[in-house]
mmCIF file of C-alpha atoms in Angstrom:
data_model
loop_
_atom_site.group_PDB
_atom_site.id
_atom_site.type_symbol
_atom_site.label_atom_id
_atom_site.label_comp_id
_atom_site.label_asym_id
_atom_site.label_seq_id
_atom_site.Cartn_x
_atom_site.Cartn_y
_atom_site.Cartn_z
ATOM 1 C CA MET A 17 -22.990 -4.292 -42.035
ATOM 2 C CA SER A 18 -25.586 -3.834 -39.326
ATOM 3 C CA TRP A 19 -25.299 -4.443 -35.629
ATOM 4 C CA THR A 20 -27.710 -7.317 -35.061
ATOM 5 C CA ASP A 21 -28.584 -8.450 -31.532
ATOM 6 C CA GLU A 22 -26.386 -11.537 -31.964
ATOM 7 C CA ARG A 23 -23.395 -9.487 -33.090
ATOM 8 C CA VAL A 24 -23.844 -7.003 -30.234
ATOM 9 C CA GLU A 25 -24.003 -9.865 -27.720
ATOM 10 C CA LEU A 26 -20.846 -11.403 -29.191
ATOM 11 C CA LEU A 27 -19.150 -8.002 -29.017
ATOM 12 C CA LYS A 28 -20.129 -7.600 -25.346
ATOM 13 C CA LYS A 29 -18.975 -11.121 -24.506
ATOM 14 C CA MET A 30 -15.593 -10.751 -26.212
ATOM 15 C CA TRP A 31 -15.081 -7.257 -24.770
ATOM 16 C CA GLY A 32 -15.875 -8.611 -21.305
ATOM 17 C CA GLU A 33 -13.269 -11.347 -21.832
ATOM 18 C CA GLY A 34 -10.655 -8.672 -22.483
ATOM 19 C CA GLN A 35 -10.314 -9.177 -26.236
ATOM 20 C CA SER A 36 -8.935 -6.234 -28.231
ATOM 21 C CA ALA A 37 -11.026 -4.272 -30.708
ATOM 22 C CA SER A 38 -8.929 -5.713 -33.545
ATOM 23 C CA GLN A 39 -9.581 -9.287 -32.393
ATOM 24 C CA ILE A 40 -13.315 -8.618 -32.069
ATOM 25 C CA ALA A 41 -13.458 -7.017 -35.537
ATOM 26 C CA LYS A 42 -11.689 -10.053 -37.006
ATOM 27 C CA GLU A 43 -14.075 -12.464 -35.296
ATOM 28 C CA LEU A 44 -17.209 -10.546 -36.311
ATOM 29 C CA GLY A 45 -16.019 -9.973 -39.892
ATOM 30 C CA GLY A 46 -17.227 -7.127 -42.111
ATOM 31 C CA VAL A 47 -16.436 -4.545 -39.453
ATOM 32 C CA THR A 48 -13.376 -2.447 -38.694
ATOM 33 C CA ARG A 49 -11.524 -2.018 -35.434
ATOM 34 C CA ASN A 50 -12.748 1.585 -35.270
ATOM 35 C CA ALA A 51 -16.361 0.480 -35.726
ATOM 36 C CA VAL A 52 -15.952 -1.903 -32.785
ATOM 37 C CA ILE A 53 -14.449 0.877 -30.643
ATOM 38 C CA GLY A 54 -17.332 3.183 -31.569
ATOM 39 C CA LYS A 55 -19.972 0.545 -30.700
ATOM 40 C CA VAL A 56 -18.232 -0.265 -27.403
ATOM 41 C CA HIS A 57 -18.261 3.415 -26.549
ATOM 42 C CA ARG A 58 -21.946 3.829 -27.468
ATOM 43 C CA LEU A 59 -22.843 0.785 -25.369
ATOM 44 C CA GLY A 60 -20.991 2.262 -22.393
ATOM 45 C CA LEU A 61 -18.495 -0.609 -22.243
ATOM 46 C CA SER A 62 -15.409 1.492 -22.855
ATOM 47 C CA ASN A 63 -14.205 1.686 -19.228
ATOM 48 C CA ARG A 64 -12.516 -1.618 -18.600
ATOM 49 C CA SER A 65 -9.604 -1.533 -16.258
ATOM 50 C CA SER A 66 -9.209 -5.141 -15.131
ATOM 51 C CA GLY A 67 -10.106 -6.811 -18.405
ATOM 52 C CA ALA A 68 -13.846 -7.247 -17.743
ATOM 53 C CA ALA A 69 -16.563 -4.637 -17.648
ATOM 54 C CA PRO A 70 -18.408 -4.384 -14.324
ATOM 55 C CA ALA A 71 -21.808 -6.062 -14.167
ATOM 56 C CA SER A 72 -23.558 -2.776 -13.402
ATOM 57 C CA THR A 73 -22.243 -1.307 -16.646
ATOM 58 C CA LYS A 74 -23.595 -4.272 -18.631
ATOM 59 C CA ALA A 75 -26.979 -3.962 -17.041
ATOM 60 C CA GLU A 76 -27.089 -0.211 -17.579
ATOM 61 C CA ALA A 77 -26.183 -0.688 -21.230
ATOM 62 C CA LYS A 78 -29.199 -2.981 -21.763
ATOM 63 C CA GLU A 79 -31.613 -0.685 -19.937
ATOM 64 C CA LYS A 80 -30.270 2.548 -21.340
ATOM 65 C CA PRO A 81 -32.928 4.225 -23.500
ATOM 66 C CA ALA A 82 -32.099 5.974 -26.751
ATOM 67 C CA ALA A 83 -30.172 9.184 -26.290
ATOM 68 C CA THR A 84 -32.416 12.106 -25.446
ATOM 69 C CA PRO A 85 -31.765 15.378 -27.215
ATOM 70 C CA ARG A 86 -29.984 17.962 -25.110
ATOM 71 C CA PRO A 87 -31.819 21.162 -24.365
ATOM 72 C CA GLU A 88 -30.612 24.031 -26.483
ATOM 73 C CA ALA A 89 -28.053 26.171 -24.763
ATOM 74 C CA LYS A 90 -29.041 29.773 -24.279
ATOM 75 C CA PRO A 91 -26.978 32.126 -26.409
ATOM 76 C CA LYS A 92 -24.498 34.178 -24.458
ATOM 77 C CA PRO A 93 -25.299 37.860 -24.270
ATOM 78 C CA ALA A 94 -23.208 39.957 -26.605
ATOM 79 C CA PRO A 95 -20.317 41.676 -24.860
ATOM 80 C CA ARG A 96 -20.830 45.329 -24.197
ATOM 81 C CA LEU A 97 -18.750 47.444 -26.483
ATOM 82 C CA GLU A 98 -17.151 50.532 -25.126
ATOM 83 C CA PRO A 99 -16.508 53.540 -27.326
ATOM 84 C CA VAL A 100 -13.068 53.676 -28.858
ATOM 85 C CA ARG A 101 -10.992 56.534 -27.604
ATOM 86 C CA ALA A 102 -8.246 58.050 -29.652
ATOM 87 C CA ALA A 103 -4.813 57.349 -28.237
ATOM 88 C CA PRO A 104 -2.934 60.414 -27.117
ATOM 89 C CA GLU A 105 -0.240 61.502 -29.505
ATOM 90 C CA PRO A 106 3.216 60.541 -28.277
ATOM 91 C CA ALA A 107 5.536 63.330 -27.301
ATOM 92 C CA PRO A 108 8.154 64.045 -29.956
ATOM 93 C CA ALA A 109 11.461 62.330 -29.322
ATOM 94 C CA PRO A 110 14.217 64.676 -28.245
ATOM 95 C CA GLN A 111 16.500 65.524 -31.134
ATOM 96 C CA PRO A 112 20.248 65.396 -30.536
ATOM 97 C CA ALA A 113 22.159 68.575 -31.128
ATOM 98 C CA GLU A 114 23.978 67.016 -34.097
ATOM 99 C CA ALA A 115 22.532 64.123 -36.097
ATOM 100 C CA LYS A 116 25.205 61.480 -36.412
ATOM 101 C CA PRO A 117 25.577 59.955 -39.876
ATOM 102 C CA ILE A 118 25.054 56.223 -40.157
ATOM 103 C CA PRO A 119 28.462 54.584 -40.500
ATOM 104 C CA ALA A 120 29.182 52.852 -43.795
ATOM 105 C CA ARG A 121 29.021 49.095 -43.769
ATOM 106 C CA LYS A 122 32.336 47.445 -43.044
ATOM 107 C CA GLN A 123 33.952 45.656 -45.929
ATOM 108 C CA ILE A 124 33.524 41.901 -45.810
ATOM 109 C CA ILE A 125 36.825 40.237 -45.167
ATOM 110 C CA PRO A 126 37.142 36.894 -46.936
ATOM 111 C CA ALA A 127 37.386 33.914 -44.633
ATOM 112 C CA GLY A 128 40.205 32.411 -46.648
ATOM 113 C CA GLN A 129 38.181 29.398 -47.724
ATOM 114 C CA PRO A 130 39.243 27.780 -50.975
ATOM 115 C CA LEU A 131 37.169 28.268 -54.094
ATOM 116 C CA PRO A 132 35.067 25.332 -55.301
ATOM 117 C CA PRO A 133 36.910 23.050 -57.674
ATOM 118 C CA GLN A 134 37.126 24.541 -61.165
ATOM 119 C CA PRO A 135 37.929 22.465 -64.211
ATOM 120 C CA SER A 136 41.634 22.591 -64.884
ATOM 121 C CA ALA A 137 42.984 23.595 -68.285
ATOM 122 C CA ASN A 138 43.809 20.000 -69.202
ATOM 123 C CA GLU A 139 40.161 18.988 -68.554
ATOM 124 C CA ILE A 140 38.793 21.543 -71.028
ATOM 125 C CA SER A 141 39.257 21.069 -74.745
ATOM 126 C CA PRO A 142 41.455 23.754 -76.342
ATOM 127 C CA GLU A 143 38.553 24.750 -78.634
ATOM 128 C CA ALA A 144 36.187 25.279 -75.688
ATOM 129 C CA LEU A 145 38.862 27.169 -73.744
ATOM 130 C CA ALA A 146 39.489 29.528 -76.698
ATOM 131 C CA LYS A 147 35.746 30.055 -77.080
ATOM 132 C CA VAL A 148 35.377 30.880 -73.360
ATOM 133 C CA ASN A 149 38.243 33.393 -73.512
ATOM 134 C CA GLU A 150 36.589 35.147 -76.477
ATOM 135 C CA VAL A 151 33.158 35.133 -74.838
ATOM 136 C CA GLU A 152 34.483 36.547 -71.570
ATOM 137 C CA LYS A 153 35.787 39.566 -73.484
ATOM 138 C CA LYS A 154 32.199 40.249 -74.650
ATOM 139 C CA ALA A 155 30.561 39.303 -71.313
ATOM 140 C CA LYS A 156 28.140 41.715 -69.660
ATOM 141 C CA LYS A 157 29.856 41.291 -66.254
ATOM 142 C CA LEU A 158 26.674 41.192 -64.174
ATOM 143 C CA SER A 159 26.367 41.108 -60.394
ATOM 144 C CA LEU A 160 24.362 38.418 -58.624
ATOM 145 C CA MET A 161 21.361 40.740 -58.270
ATOM 146 C CA GLU A 162 21.323 41.461 -62.012
ATOM 147 C CA LEU A 163 21.028 37.809 -63.081
ATOM 148 C CA THR A 164 17.772 36.583 -64.634
ATOM 149 C CA GLU A 165 16.613 33.271 -66.047
ATOM 150 C CA ARG A 166 17.835 34.425 -69.466
ATOM 151 C CA THR A 167 21.370 35.440 -68.448
ATOM 152 C CA CYS A 168 24.418 33.194 -68.207
ATOM 153 C CA LYS A 169 25.234 32.452 -64.586
ATOM 154 C CA TRP A 170 28.857 31.411 -65.140
ATOM 155 C CA PRO A 171 30.950 32.940 -62.325
ATOM 156 C CA VAL A 172 34.246 34.605 -63.191
ATOM 157 C CA GLY A 173 36.906 35.479 -60.630
ATOM 158 C CA ASP A 174 37.110 35.136 -56.868
ATOM 159 C CA PRO A 175 33.821 35.822 -55.026
ATOM 160 C CA ALA A 176 35.779 37.393 -52.159
ATOM 161 C CA THR A 177 37.071 40.202 -54.387
ATOM 162 C CA GLU A 178 35.417 43.122 -56.140
ATOM 163 C CA ASP A 179 36.546 41.748 -59.518
ATOM 164 C CA PHE A 180 33.979 38.925 -59.262
ATOM 165 C CA TRP A 181 31.163 38.873 -61.852
ATOM 166 C CA PHE A 182 28.856 36.626 -63.873
ATOM 167 C CA CYS A 183 28.976 36.255 -67.651
ATOM 168 C CA GLY A 184 25.451 37.588 -68.334
ATOM 169 C CA LEU A 185 25.246 36.652 -72.030
ATOM 170 C CA PRO A 186 22.036 34.979 -73.300
ATOM 171 C CA VAL A 187 21.663 31.376 -72.068
ATOM 172 C CA GLN A 188 21.388 28.295 -74.208
ATOM 173 C CA GLN A 189 17.795 26.999 -74.003
ATOM 174 C CA GLY A 190 17.280 24.737 -70.991
ATOM 175 C CA LYS A 191 20.731 25.491 -69.552
ATOM 176 C CA PRO A 192 21.955 28.019 -66.982
ATOM 177 C CA TYR A 193 24.898 29.116 -69.155
ATOM 178 C CA CYS A 194 25.632 30.616 -72.557
ATOM 179 C CA GLU A 195 26.792 28.364 -75.396
ATOM 180 C CA ALA A 196 30.519 28.768 -74.624
ATOM 181 C CA HIS A 197 30.147 28.040 -70.909
ATOM 182 C CA VAL A 198 27.836 25.079 -71.600
ATOM 183 C CA GLY A 199 30.725 23.634 -73.624
ATOM 184 C CA VAL A 200 32.923 23.802 -70.516
ATOM 185 C CA ALA A 201 30.358 22.827 -67.887
ATOM 186 C CA PHE A 202 28.702 19.881 -69.627
ATOM 187 C CA GLN A 203 31.436 17.664 -71.034
ATOM 188 C CA PRO A 204 31.101 13.916 -71.449
ATOM 189 C CA MET A 205 32.995 12.019 -68.752
ATOM 190 C CA SER A 206 35.019 9.941 -71.222
ATOM 191 C CA SER A 207 36.460 12.960 -73.063
ATOM 192 C CA ARG A 208 37.546 14.502 -69.748
ATOM 193 C CA ARG A 209 39.314 11.289 -68.754
ATOM 194 C CA ASP A 210 41.109 11.111 -72.104
ATOM 195 C CA ARG A 211 42.463 14.657 -71.804
ATOM 196 C CA ARG A 212 43.873 14.039 -68.311
ATOM 197 C CA ARG A 213 46.251 11.366 -69.584
#
């Protein structure tokens, strides 16, 4: 799309009437709202406060010659660099007569919040429960920091106590738990409902 003289005149007329850039773009066709805004700006019509551009602006837009190139700005002189001076060494901090040992971290006191819901014995099949009991005897009893993507992340015990640990046996492929704990964690909904009755 090119801005022909007729299209520019129509743009000026509609802009002077207070039409929006979207309305002008729709009327002209083949041009976007942003293209209209850009042309209005280049023509110097962009300052309309009362809905119509002043007559002097219209006349100036017609007489305005093509933009003249700006003279090149002179480069700023480089800032003067001063030599870097070495900072004086700080005075040594006074040492106390006796160095106090850092106190041991206080033991975390459990907040008394209930544990997340665990499957009850009647929700787990007796076979899976027996398998879990056997596996937990062989478990590696890892801490949270010892877990990897290949270790079973099944938690055992109360997290608020020191007896809390994770299974740590090799995981079943694609699962976060070992084979025995997968049997407990991923049970079909219907079999769980049947065992509750």
